[in-house]
Amino acid sequence: MAYASSPSSSTDDGNDINTCKLQFYKEISSHTNHSSNNPLFSAERYEQMIELIVNAKLKHPGKSNTQEITCLEAYVVIDFGGKLKLTKKNDQFSDGIIKYFVQLDELFGIMKEAHITIGHRGIVNTLKEVKKRFVNITEKQVTLFISGCEECKRKRSMPKSATKLVIKPVISNDFNARGQVDLVDKQLCPDGPYKFIVTYQDHLTKFCILRPLKTKTACEVVYQLLEIFTIFGAPVILQSDNDREFVAKIIQELVVMWSSVKIVHGRARNPQSQGSVDRCNQDIKQLIGIVNVK
């Protein structure tokens, strides 16, 4: 999944990402509060905080020192599939979704994934996306990240006449005329080996089918889609909120496994249908969060 621009080559793409990442952390370092109460943890401080809280909970009541009491009142340590994560007390299950503190070295990758997931839709939407899962990411950090996004820079440099295009609604009059495939990330609360869920929704009926995934590779997604398509039929057009490369790889794999299938790539441009997909995926995440809490 490329950050910034359409890749000319995998090597150039990797170099672009590394350059953006280095520049991002350079800027973050110059703006970071290095005091002990800074909510953005280094990897070392993150582990120290978890160790402090775990050890403090083992002590008898009244034996904890002031620092331990303060930490116990503010934080909770939760085991995510064998890995300890730091969450905010009384806020870890807000909206049915577990939210946790991010480490400094995870910051770039998390914002990159969120920004691409929402289609480079600006600071407010990117911040809203990361706030669904993380406690300590700020608007300033998101602004800093987006200022280095090459894709967003290109959009800003486009002539105004080119950006003010009339968006025609996508209308489906038949079942299977258009289908939407997306991924729900469950890495924070996996069900055994299953860390993702693929969702497939018919554009006309809004009928939605879920399938568990161990990985988010195109090959595994295709195996699940084939099971769906052999029961309900394949759509004429397949679209996704993920990047274009994601759908292109899926269609490519589908053709390899099912040579007679005829599917073309499409993009969700209708705000109404897009809202339906967003609501569907959000409902799934909330239901998963509720089940996990129970």
PDB file of C-alpha atoms in Angstrom:
ATOM      1  CA  MET A   1       0.000   0.000   0.000  1.00  0.00           C
ATOM      2  CA  ALA A   2       1.740   3.125  -1.199  1.00  0.00           C
ATOM      3  CA  TYR A   3       1.938   6.321   0.756  1.00  0.00           C
ATOM      4  CA  ALA A   4       1.962   9.597  -1.131  1.00  0.00           C
ATOM      5  CA  SER A   5       1.799   8.943  -4.859  1.00  0.00           C
ATOM      6  CA  SER A   6       1.208   6.512  -7.667  1.00  0.00           C
ATOM      7  CA  PRO A   7       4.411   4.446  -7.703  1.00  0.00           C
ATOM      8  CA  SER A   8       6.781   4.589 -10.636  1.00  0.00           C
ATOM      9  CA  SER A   9       8.622   1.648  -9.119  1.00  0.00           C
ATOM     10  CA  SER A  10       8.674  -0.228  -5.835  1.00  0.00           C
ATOM     11  CA  THR A  11      12.173   1.108  -5.108  1.00  0.00           C
ATOM     12  CA  ASP A  12      11.200   4.733  -5.705  1.00  0.00           C
ATOM     13  CA  ASP A  13       8.043   4.227  -3.654  1.00  0.00           C
ATOM     14  CA  GLY A  14      10.026   2.853  -0.719  1.00  0.00           C
ATOM     15  CA  ASN A  15      12.496   5.721  -0.913  1.00  0.00           C
ATOM     16  CA  ASP A  16       9.648   8.268  -0.954  1.00  0.00           C
ATOM     17  CA  ILE A  17       8.071   6.690   2.125  1.00  0.00           C
ATOM     18  CA  ASN A  18      11.378   6.585   3.997  1.00  0.00           C
ATOM     19  CA  THR A  19      12.071  10.225   3.146  1.00  0.00           C
ATOM     20  CA  CYS A  20       8.595  11.284   4.317  1.00  0.00           C
ATOM     21  CA  LYS A  21       8.972   9.206   7.471  1.00  0.00           C
ATOM     22  CA  LEU A  22      12.363  10.690   8.366  1.00  0.00           C
ATOM     23  CA  GLN A  23      11.101  14.230   7.753  1.00  0.00           C
ATOM     24  CA  PHE A  24       7.962  13.550   9.797  1.00  0.00           C
ATOM     25  CA  TYR A  25       9.893  12.322  12.836  1.00  0.00           C
ATOM     26  CA  LYS A  26      12.338  15.200  12.507  1.00  0.00           C
ATOM     27  CA  GLU A  27       9.434  17.650  12.700  1.00  0.00           C
ATOM     28  CA  ILE A  28       7.758  15.676  15.501  1.00  0.00           C
ATOM     29  CA  SER A  29      10.972  15.773  17.532  1.00  0.00           C
ATOM     30  CA  SER A  30      11.199  19.552  17.236  1.00  0.00           C
ATOM     31  CA  HIS A  31       7.587  19.962  18.415  1.00  0.00           C
ATOM     32  CA  THR A  32       7.543  17.242  21.073  1.00  0.00           C
ATOM     33  CA  ASN A  33       7.265  17.945  24.757  1.00  0.00           C
ATOM     34  CA  HIS A  34      10.069  15.839  26.248  1.00  0.00           C
ATOM     35  CA  SER A  35       8.794  16.013  29.825  1.00  0.00           C
ATOM     36  CA  SER A  36       7.702  12.917  31.748  1.00  0.00           C
ATOM     37  CA  ASN A  37       4.005  13.823  31.377  1.00  0.00           C
ATOM     38  CA  ASN A  38       4.127  13.825  27.570  1.00  0.00           C
ATOM     39  CA  PRO A  39       1.260  11.531  26.417  1.00  0.00           C
ATOM     40  CA  LEU A  40       3.266  10.399  23.364  1.00  0.00           C
ATOM     41  CA  PHE A  41       5.401   7.547  24.670  1.00  0.00           C
ATOM     42  CA  SER A  42       8.769   6.405  23.405  1.00  0.00           C
ATOM     43  CA  ALA A  43       9.010   2.603  23.118  1.00  0.00           C
ATOM     44  CA  GLU A  44      11.199   2.495  26.237  1.00  0.00           C
ATOM     45  CA  ARG A  45       8.886   4.702  28.313  1.00  0.00           C
ATOM     46  CA  TYR A  46       5.856   2.734  27.102  1.00  0.00           C
ATOM     47  CA  GLU A  47       7.338  -0.547  28.363  1.00  0.00           C
ATOM     48  CA  GLN A  48       8.418   1.095  31.629  1.00  0.00           C
ATOM     49  CA  MET A  49       4.886   2.402  32.199  1.00  0.00           C
ATOM     50  CA  ILE A  50       3.350  -1.027  31.585  1.00  0.00           C
ATOM     51  CA  GLU A  51       5.872  -2.663  33.927  1.00  0.00           C
ATOM     52  CA  LEU A  52       5.200  -0.054  36.618  1.00  0.00           C
ATOM     53  CA  ILE A  53       1.420  -0.595  36.440  1.00  0.00           C
ATOM     54  CA  VAL A  54       1.642  -4.401  36.359  1.00  0.00           C
ATOM     55  CA  ASN A  55       3.952  -4.438  39.392  1.00  0.00           C
ATOM     56  CA  ALA A  56       1.852  -1.863  41.254  1.00  0.00           C
ATOM     57  CA  LYS A  57      -1.274  -4.016  40.859  1.00  0.00           C
ATOM     58  CA  LEU A  58       0.562  -6.911  42.523  1.00  0.00           C
ATOM     59  CA  LYS A  59       1.285  -4.877  45.641  1.00  0.00           C
ATOM     60  CA  HIS A  60      -0.904  -4.994  48.727  1.00  0.00           C
ATOM     61  CA  PRO A  61      -3.286  -2.042  49.193  1.00  0.00           C
ATOM     62  CA  GLY A  62      -1.532   0.882  50.827  1.00  0.00           C
ATOM     63  CA  LYS A  63       1.936  -0.219  49.709  1.00  0.00           C
ATOM     64  CA  SER A  64       1.989   1.695  46.400  1.00  0.00           C
ATOM     65  CA  ASN A  65       3.952   4.941  46.139  1.00  0.00           C
ATOM     66  CA  THR A  66       2.564   8.227  44.771  1.00  0.00           C
ATOM     67  CA  GLN A  67       3.712   7.585  41.193  1.00  0.00           C
ATOM     68  CA  GLU A  68       2.154   4.122  41.150  1.00  0.00           C
ATOM     69  CA  ILE A  69      -1.135   5.394  42.563  1.00  0.00           C
ATOM     70  CA  THR A  70      -1.255   8.163  39.935  1.00  0.00           C
ATOM     71  CA  CYS A  71      -0.608   5.681  37.116  1.00  0.00           C
ATOM     72  CA  LEU A  72      -3.176   3.190  38.414  1.00  0.00           C
ATOM     73  CA  GLU A  73      -5.782   5.965  38.498  1.00  0.00           C
ATOM     74  CA  ALA A  74      -5.017   7.036  34.916  1.00  0.00           C
ATOM     75  CA  TYR A  75      -4.105   3.875  33.002  1.00  0.00           C
ATOM     76  CA  VAL A  76      -5.123   0.264  32.487  1.00  0.00           C
ATOM     77  CA  VAL A  77      -2.975  -2.491  30.967  1.00  0.00           C
ATOM     78  CA  ILE A  78      -4.838  -4.934  28.709  1.00  0.00           C
ATOM     79  CA  ASP A  79      -3.566  -8.137  27.102  1.00  0.00           C
ATOM     80  CA  PHE A  80      -4.136  -8.084  23.314  1.00  0.00           C
ATOM     81  CA  GLY A  81      -3.392 -11.579  22.067  1.00  0.00           C
ATOM     82  CA  GLY A  82      -0.373 -11.987  24.334  1.00  0.00           C
ATOM     83  CA  LYS A  83       0.879  -8.409  23.894  1.00  0.00           C
ATOM     84  CA  LEU A  84       0.334  -5.887  26.690  1.00  0.00           C
ATOM     85  CA  LYS A  85      -1.172  -2.556  25.647  1.00  0.00           C
ATOM     86  CA  LEU A  86      -1.686   0.645  27.607  1.00  0.00           C
ATOM     87  CA  THR A  87      -5.197   2.119  27.634  1.00  0.00           C
ATOM     88  CA  LYS A  88      -6.848   5.070  29.350  1.00  0.00           C
ATOM     89  CA  LYS A  89      -8.856   4.158  32.437  1.00  0.00           C
ATOM     90  CA  ASN A  90     -12.642   4.442  32.041  1.00  0.00           C
ATOM     91  CA  ASP A  91     -12.207   5.128  28.303  1.00  0.00           C
ATOM     92  CA  GLN A  92     -10.836   1.867  26.925  1.00  0.00           C
ATOM     93  CA  PHE A  93     -14.246   0.576  25.790  1.00  0.00           C
ATOM     94  CA  SER A  94     -15.726   3.849  24.553  1.00  0.00           C
ATOM     95  CA  ASP A  95     -18.181   3.233  21.659  1.00  0.00           C
ATOM     96  CA  GLY A  96     -17.597  -0.497  22.075  1.00  0.00           C
ATOM     97  CA  ILE A  97     -14.110  -0.170  20.571  1.00  0.00           C
ATOM     98  CA  ILE A  98     -10.903  -0.649  22.541  1.00  0.00           C
ATOM     99  CA  LYS A  99      -8.652   2.410  22.325  1.00  0.00           C
ATOM    100  CA  TYR A 100      -5.042   2.431  23.405  1.00  0.00           C
ATOM    101  CA  PHE A 101      -1.965   4.642  23.610  1.00  0.00           C
ATOM    102  CA  VAL A 102       0.326   4.633  20.591  1.00  0.00           C
ATOM    103  CA  GLN A 103       4.111   4.600  20.822  1.00  0.00           C
ATOM    104  CA  LEU A 104       6.182   7.232  19.033  1.00  0.00           C
ATOM    105  CA  ASP A 105       7.728   4.749  16.596  1.00  0.00           C
ATOM    106  CA  GLU A 106       4.228   3.507  15.600  1.00  0.00           C
ATOM    107  CA  LEU A 107       2.840   6.975  14.920  1.00  0.00           C
ATOM    108  CA  PHE A 108       3.792   7.369  11.238  1.00  0.00           C
ATOM    109  CA  GLY A 109       2.526   3.933  10.190  1.00  0.00           C
ATOM    110  CA  ILE A 110      -0.780   4.342  12.025  1.00  0.00           C
ATOM    111  CA  MET A 111      -1.524   7.750  10.506  1.00  0.00           C
ATOM    112  CA  LYS A 112      -0.414   6.571   7.063  1.00  0.00           C
ATOM    113  CA  GLU A 113      -2.824   3.628   7.207  1.00  0.00           C
ATOM    114  CA  ALA A 114      -5.708   5.787   8.466  1.00  0.00           C
ATOM    115  CA  HIS A 115      -5.083   8.541   5.899  1.00  0.00           C
ATOM    116  CA  ILE A 116      -5.052   6.085   2.986  1.00  0.00           C
ATOM    117  CA  THR A 117      -8.076   4.186   4.339  1.00  0.00           C
ATOM    118  CA  ILE A 118     -10.251   7.319   4.170  1.00  0.00           C
ATOM    119  CA  GLY A 119      -8.945   8.303   0.736  1.00  0.00           C
ATOM    120  CA  HIS A 120      -6.717  11.277   1.692  1.00  0.00           C
ATOM    121  CA  ARG A 121      -9.758  13.226   2.898  1.00  0.00           C
ATOM    122  CA  GLY A 122      -7.963  15.849   4.967  1.00  0.00           C
ATOM    123  CA  ILE A 123      -7.000  16.590   8.562  1.00  0.00           C
ATOM    124  CA  VAL A 124     -10.420  16.397  10.231  1.00  0.00           C
ATOM    125  CA  ASN A 125     -11.349  13.035   8.698  1.00  0.00           C
ATOM    126  CA  THR A 126      -7.903  11.536   9.315  1.00  0.00           C
ATOM    127  CA  LEU A 127      -8.003  12.650  12.960  1.00  0.00           C
ATOM    128  CA  LYS A 128     -11.502  11.205  13.313  1.00  0.00           C
ATOM    129  CA  GLU A 129     -10.276   7.878  11.895  1.00  0.00           C
ATOM    130  CA  VAL A 130      -7.268   7.536  14.230  1.00  0.00           C
ATOM    131  CA  LYS A 131      -9.351   8.620  17.245  1.00  0.00           C
ATOM    132  CA  LYS A 132     -11.508   5.524  16.724  1.00  0.00           C
ATOM    133  CA  ARG A 133      -8.656   3.327  17.979  1.00  0.00           C
ATOM    134  CA  PHE A 134      -5.999   5.502  19.601  1.00  0.00           C
ATOM    135  CA  VAL A 135      -6.036   7.825  22.609  1.00  0.00           C
ATOM    136  CA  ASN A 136      -3.009  10.083  22.312  1.00  0.00           C
ATOM    137  CA  ILE A 137      -2.803  11.241  18.676  1.00  0.00           C
ATOM    138  CA  THR A 138      -3.341  14.994  18.289  1.00  0.00           C
ATOM    139  CA  GLU A 139      -4.586  17.257  15.511  1.00  0.00           C
ATOM    140  CA  LYS A 140      -1.146  18.885  15.389  1.00  0.00           C
ATOM    141  CA  GLN A 141       0.509  15.523  14.665  1.00  0.00           C
ATOM    142  CA  VAL A 142      -2.048  14.704  11.962  1.00  0.00           C
ATOM    143  CA  THR A 143      -1.549  18.146  10.396  1.00  0.00           C
ATOM    144  CA  LEU A 144       2.201  17.577  10.373  1.00  0.00           C
ATOM    145  CA  PHE A 145       1.767  14.184   8.714  1.00  0.00           C
ATOM    146  CA  ILE A 146      -0.596  15.432   6.004  1.00  0.00           C
ATOM    147  CA  SER A 147       1.683  18.378   5.210  1.00  0.00           C
ATOM    148  CA  GLY A 148       4.185  15.798   3.920  1.00  0.00           C
ATOM    149  CA  CYS A 149       1.692  13.681   1.952  1.00  0.00           C
ATOM    150  CA  GLU A 150       2.635  13.837  -1.739  1.00  0.00           C
ATOM    151  CA  GLU A 151      -0.835  12.786  -2.898  1.00  0.00           C
ATOM    152  CA  CYS A 152      -2.428  15.654  -0.949  1.00  0.00           C
ATOM    153  CA  LYS A 153       0.201  18.075  -2.277  1.00  0.00           C
ATOM    154  CA  ARG A 154      -0.731  17.126  -5.841  1.00  0.00           C
ATOM    155  CA  LYS A 155      -4.414  17.641  -5.121  1.00  0.00           C
ATOM    156  CA  ARG A 156      -3.706  21.088  -3.668  1.00  0.00           C
ATOM    157  CA  SER A 157      -1.634  22.039  -6.721  1.00  0.00           C
ATOM    158  CA  MET A 158      -4.352  21.043  -9.221  1.00  0.00           C
ATOM    159  CA  PRO A 159      -6.154  23.906 -11.021  1.00  0.00           C
ATOM    160  CA  LYS A 160      -9.424  24.819  -9.328  1.00  0.00           C
ATOM    161  CA  SER A 161     -11.335  24.046 -12.510  1.00  0.00           C
ATOM    162  CA  ALA A 162     -10.000  20.495 -12.375  1.00  0.00           C
ATOM    163  CA  THR A 163     -11.059  19.968  -8.764  1.00  0.00           C
ATOM    164  CA  LYS A 164     -14.603  21.321  -9.170  1.00  0.00           C
ATOM    165  CA  LEU A 165     -15.927  18.365 -11.117  1.00  0.00           C
ATOM    166  CA  VAL A 166     -19.619  17.512 -11.041  1.00  0.00           C
ATOM    167  CA  ILE A 167     -19.993  14.192  -9.225  1.00  0.00           C
ATOM    168  CA  LYS A 168     -22.719  12.070 -10.763  1.00  0.00           C
ATOM    169  CA  PRO A 169     -24.398   9.624  -8.411  1.00  0.00           C
ATOM    170  CA  VAL A 170     -23.761   5.953  -9.086  1.00  0.00           C
ATOM    171  CA  ILE A 171     -27.119   4.256  -9.560  1.00  0.00           C
ATOM    172  CA  SER A 172     -27.609   0.483  -9.549  1.00  0.00           C
ATOM    173  CA  ASN A 173     -30.889  -0.885 -10.890  1.00  0.00           C
ATOM    174  CA  ASP A 174     -30.084  -4.583 -10.603  1.00  0.00           C
ATOM    175  CA  PHE A 175     -28.783  -7.023  -8.014  1.00  0.00           C
ATOM    176  CA  ASN A 176     -25.051  -7.683  -8.586  1.00  0.00           C
ATOM    177  CA  ALA A 177     -24.677  -4.661 -10.873  1.00  0.00           C
ATOM    178  CA  ARG A 178     -22.154  -3.255  -8.406  1.00  0.00           C
ATOM    179  CA  GLY A 179     -20.531  -4.729  -5.290  1.00  0.00           C
ATOM    180  CA  GLN A 180     -18.431  -3.175  -2.538  1.00  0.00           C
ATOM    181  CA  VAL A 181     -15.590  -5.050  -0.829  1.00  0.00           C
ATOM    182  CA  ASP A 182     -13.798  -3.701   2.247  1.00  0.00           C
ATOM    183  CA  LEU A 183     -11.716  -4.878   5.173  1.00  0.00           C
ATOM    184  CA  VAL A 184     -12.368  -4.480   8.909  1.00  0.00           C
ATOM    185  CA  ASP A 185      -9.168  -4.505  10.978  1.00  0.00           C
ATOM    186  CA  LYS A 186      -9.375  -6.749  14.077  1.00  0.00           C
ATOM    187  CA  GLN A 187      -5.665  -6.910  14.866  1.00  0.00           C
ATOM    188  CA  LEU A 188      -6.225  -5.316  18.274  1.00  0.00           C
ATOM    189  CA  CYS A 189      -8.727  -7.998  19.285  1.00  0.00           C
ATOM    190  CA  PRO A 190      -8.184 -11.043  17.038  1.00  0.00           C
ATOM    191  CA  ASP A 191     -10.325 -14.165  17.221  1.00  0.00           C
ATOM    192  CA  GLY A 192      -7.600 -16.797  17.352  1.00  0.00           C
ATOM    193  CA  PRO A 193      -5.728 -16.610  14.034  1.00  0.00           C
ATOM    194  CA  TYR A 194      -8.363 -14.350  12.433  1.00  0.00           C
ATOM    195  CA  LYS A 195      -7.240 -10.709  12.432  1.00  0.00           C
ATOM    196  CA  PHE A 196      -9.404  -9.197   9.668  1.00  0.00           C
ATOM    197  CA  ILE A 197     -12.940  -9.405   8.306  1.00  0.00           C
ATOM    198  CA  VAL A 198     -13.801  -8.980   4.641  1.00  0.00           C
ATOM    199  CA  THR A 199     -17.182  -7.327   4.049  1.00  0.00           C
ATOM    200  CA  TYR A 200     -19.036  -7.608   0.752  1.00  0.00           C
ATOM    201  CA  GLN A 201     -22.134  -5.480   0.152  1.00  0.00           C
ATOM    202  CA  ASP A 202     -24.458  -5.409  -2.841  1.00  0.00           C
ATOM    203  CA  HIS A 203     -24.889  -1.804  -3.983  1.00  0.00           C
ATOM    204  CA  LEU A 204     -28.616  -2.047  -4.704  1.00  0.00           C
ATOM    205  CA  THR A 205     -29.974  -4.176  -1.841  1.00  0.00           C
ATOM    206  CA  LYS A 206     -27.311  -3.244   0.788  1.00  0.00           C
ATOM    207  CA  PHE A 207     -27.195  -6.966   1.654  1.00  0.00           C
ATOM    208  CA  CYS A 208     -23.890  -7.533   3.469  1.00  0.00           C
ATOM    209  CA  ILE A 209     -21.842 -10.726   3.892  1.00  0.00           C
ATOM    210  CA  LEU A 210     -18.901 -11.155   6.287  1.00  0.00           C
ATOM    211  CA  ARG A 211     -16.003 -13.596   6.119  1.00  0.00           C
ATOM    212  CA  PRO A 212     -13.053 -13.983   8.555  1.00  0.00           C
ATOM    213  CA  LEU A 213      -9.463 -13.522   7.340  1.00  0.00           C
ATOM    214  CA  LYS A 214      -6.108 -14.466   8.833  1.00  0.00           C
ATOM    215  CA  THR A 215      -4.319 -11.908   6.631  1.00  0.00           C
ATOM    216  CA  LYS A 216      -5.391  -9.117   4.282  1.00  0.00           C
ATOM    217  CA  THR A 217      -3.614 -10.475   1.218  1.00  0.00           C
ATOM    218  CA  ALA A 218      -5.503 -10.306  -2.072  1.00  0.00           C
ATOM    219  CA  CYS A 219      -5.244 -14.088  -2.430  1.00  0.00           C
ATOM    220  CA  GLU A 220      -7.050 -14.811   0.851  1.00  0.00           C
ATOM    221  CA  VAL A 221      -9.673 -12.134   0.159  1.00  0.00           C
ATOM    222  CA  VAL A 222     -10.341 -13.711  -3.247  1.00  0.00           C
ATOM    223  CA  TYR A 223     -10.894 -17.185  -1.764  1.00  0.00           C
ATOM    224  CA  GLN A 224     -13.624 -15.741   0.457  1.00  0.00           C
ATOM    225  CA  LEU A 225     -15.163 -13.708  -2.377  1.00  0.00           C
ATOM    226  CA  LEU A 226     -15.243 -16.790  -4.613  1.00  0.00           C
ATOM    227  CA  GLU A 227     -17.348 -18.582  -2.008  1.00  0.00           C
ATOM    228  CA  ILE A 228     -19.751 -15.622  -1.979  1.00  0.00           C
ATOM    229  CA  PHE A 229     -19.820 -15.226  -5.773  1.00  0.00           C
ATOM    230  CA  THR A 230     -20.477 -18.922  -6.427  1.00  0.00           C
ATOM    231  CA  ILE A 231     -23.590 -18.657  -4.246  1.00  0.00           C
ATOM    232  CA  PHE A 232     -24.949 -15.222  -5.195  1.00  0.00           C
ATOM    233  CA  GLY A 233     -23.141 -14.549  -8.475  1.00  0.00           C
ATOM    234  CA  ALA A 234     -20.339 -12.110  -9.273  1.00  0.00           C
ATOM    235  CA  PRO A 235     -20.947  -8.349  -9.628  1.00  0.00           C
ATOM    236  CA  VAL A 236     -20.404  -6.539 -12.913  1.00  0.00           C
ATOM    237  CA  ILE A 237     -18.408  -3.839 -11.114  1.00  0.00           C
ATOM    238  CA  LEU A 238     -16.331  -4.266  -7.956  1.00  0.00           C
ATOM    239  CA  GLN A 239     -15.436  -1.224  -5.865  1.00  0.00           C
ATOM    240  CA  SER A 240     -13.717  -0.568  -2.545  1.00  0.00           C
ATOM    241  CA  ASP A 241     -12.768   2.164  -0.089  1.00  0.00           C
ATOM    242  CA  ASN A 242      -9.281   0.677  -0.074  1.00  0.00           C
ATOM    243  CA  ASP A 243      -6.810   1.915  -2.679  1.00  0.00           C
ATOM    244  CA  ARG A 244      -7.222   1.106  -6.384  1.00  0.00           C
ATOM    245  CA  GLU A 245      -4.308  -1.327  -6.254  1.00  0.00           C
ATOM    246  CA  PHE A 246      -6.201  -3.427  -3.696  1.00  0.00           C
ATOM    247  CA  VAL A 247      -9.192  -3.959  -6.018  1.00  0.00           C
ATOM    248  CA  ALA A 248      -6.951  -4.396  -9.065  1.00  0.00           C
ATOM    249  CA  LYS A 249      -5.084  -7.230  -7.312  1.00  0.00           C
ATOM    250  CA  ILE A 250      -8.362  -8.856  -6.260  1.00  0.00           C
ATOM    251  CA  ILE A 251      -9.710  -8.792  -9.822  1.00  0.00           C
ATOM    252  CA  GLN A 252      -6.398 -10.104 -11.135  1.00  0.00           C
ATOM    253  CA  GLU A 253      -6.482 -13.027  -8.674  1.00  0.00           C
ATOM    254  CA  LEU A 254     -10.156 -13.686  -9.464  1.00  0.00           C
ATOM    255  CA  VAL A 255      -9.416 -14.000 -13.179  1.00  0.00           C
ATOM    256  CA  VAL A 256      -6.609 -16.460 -12.426  1.00  0.00           C
ATOM    257  CA  MET A 257      -8.892 -18.661 -10.300  1.00  0.00           C
ATOM    258  CA  TRP A 258     -12.075 -18.133 -12.333  1.00  0.00           C
ATOM    259  CA  SER A 259     -11.140 -17.413 -15.940  1.00  0.00           C
ATOM    260  CA  SER A 260     -14.720 -16.864 -17.147  1.00  0.00           C
ATOM    261  CA  VAL A 261     -15.538 -14.148 -14.613  1.00  0.00           C
ATOM    262  CA  LYS A 262     -16.106 -10.654 -16.039  1.00  0.00           C
ATOM    263  CA  ILE A 263     -15.579  -7.875 -13.480  1.00  0.00           C
ATOM    264  CA  VAL A 264     -14.296  -4.333 -13.911  1.00  0.00           C
ATOM    265  CA  HIS A 265     -12.977  -1.925 -11.284  1.00  0.00           C
ATOM    266  CA  GLY A 266     -15.160   0.917 -10.056  1.00  0.00           C
ATOM    267  CA  ARG A 267     -15.002   3.611  -7.383  1.00  0.00           C
ATOM    268  CA  ALA A 268     -17.657   4.603  -4.843  1.00  0.00           C
ATOM    269  CA  ARG A 269     -18.529   8.181  -5.811  1.00  0.00           C
ATOM    270  CA  ASN A 270     -22.057   8.452  -4.491  1.00  0.00           C
ATOM    271  CA  PRO A 271     -22.050  10.048  -0.999  1.00  0.00           C
ATOM    272  CA  GLN A 272     -25.271   8.191  -0.145  1.00  0.00           C
ATOM    273  CA  SER A 273     -23.868   4.747  -0.998  1.00  0.00           C
ATOM    274  CA  GLN A 274     -20.581   5.672   0.630  1.00  0.00           C
ATOM    275  CA  GLY A 275     -22.428   6.540   3.827  1.00  0.00           C
ATOM    276  CA  SER A 276     -24.170   3.170   3.722  1.00  0.00           C
ATOM    277  CA  VAL A 277     -20.826   1.360   3.521  1.00  0.00           C
ATOM    278  CA  ASP A 278     -19.327   3.467   6.324  1.00  0.00           C
ATOM    279  CA  ARG A 279     -22.328   2.761   8.568  1.00  0.00           C
ATOM    280  CA  CYS A 280     -22.158  -0.955   7.788  1.00  0.00           C
ATOM    281  CA  ASN A 281     -18.449  -1.179   8.657  1.00  0.00           C
ATOM    282  CA  GLN A 282     -18.919   0.925  11.793  1.00  0.00           C
ATOM    283  CA  ASP A 283     -21.821  -1.283  12.932  1.00  0.00           C
ATOM    284  CA  ILE A 284     -19.619  -4.347  12.463  1.00  0.00           C
ATOM    285  CA  LYS A 285     -16.799  -2.806  14.530  1.00  0.00           C
ATOM    286  CA  GLN A 286     -19.190  -1.854  17.330  1.00  0.00           C
ATOM    287  CA  LEU A 287     -20.757  -5.329  17.427  1.00  0.00           C
ATOM    288  CA  ILE A 288     -17.307  -6.919  17.552  1.00  0.00           C
ATOM    289  CA  GLY A 289     -16.309  -4.558  20.360  1.00  0.00           C
ATOM    290  CA  ILE A 290     -19.439  -5.408  22.372  1.00  0.00           C
ATOM    291  CA  VAL A 291     -18.915  -9.164  21.918  1.00  0.00           C
ATOM    292  CA  ASN A 292     -15.258  -8.894  22.928  1.00  0.00           C
ATOM    293  CA  VAL A 293     -16.105  -6.921  26.068  1.00  0.00           C
ATOM    294  CA  LYS A 294     -18.714  -9.518  27.072  1.00  0.00           C
TER     295      LYS A 294
END
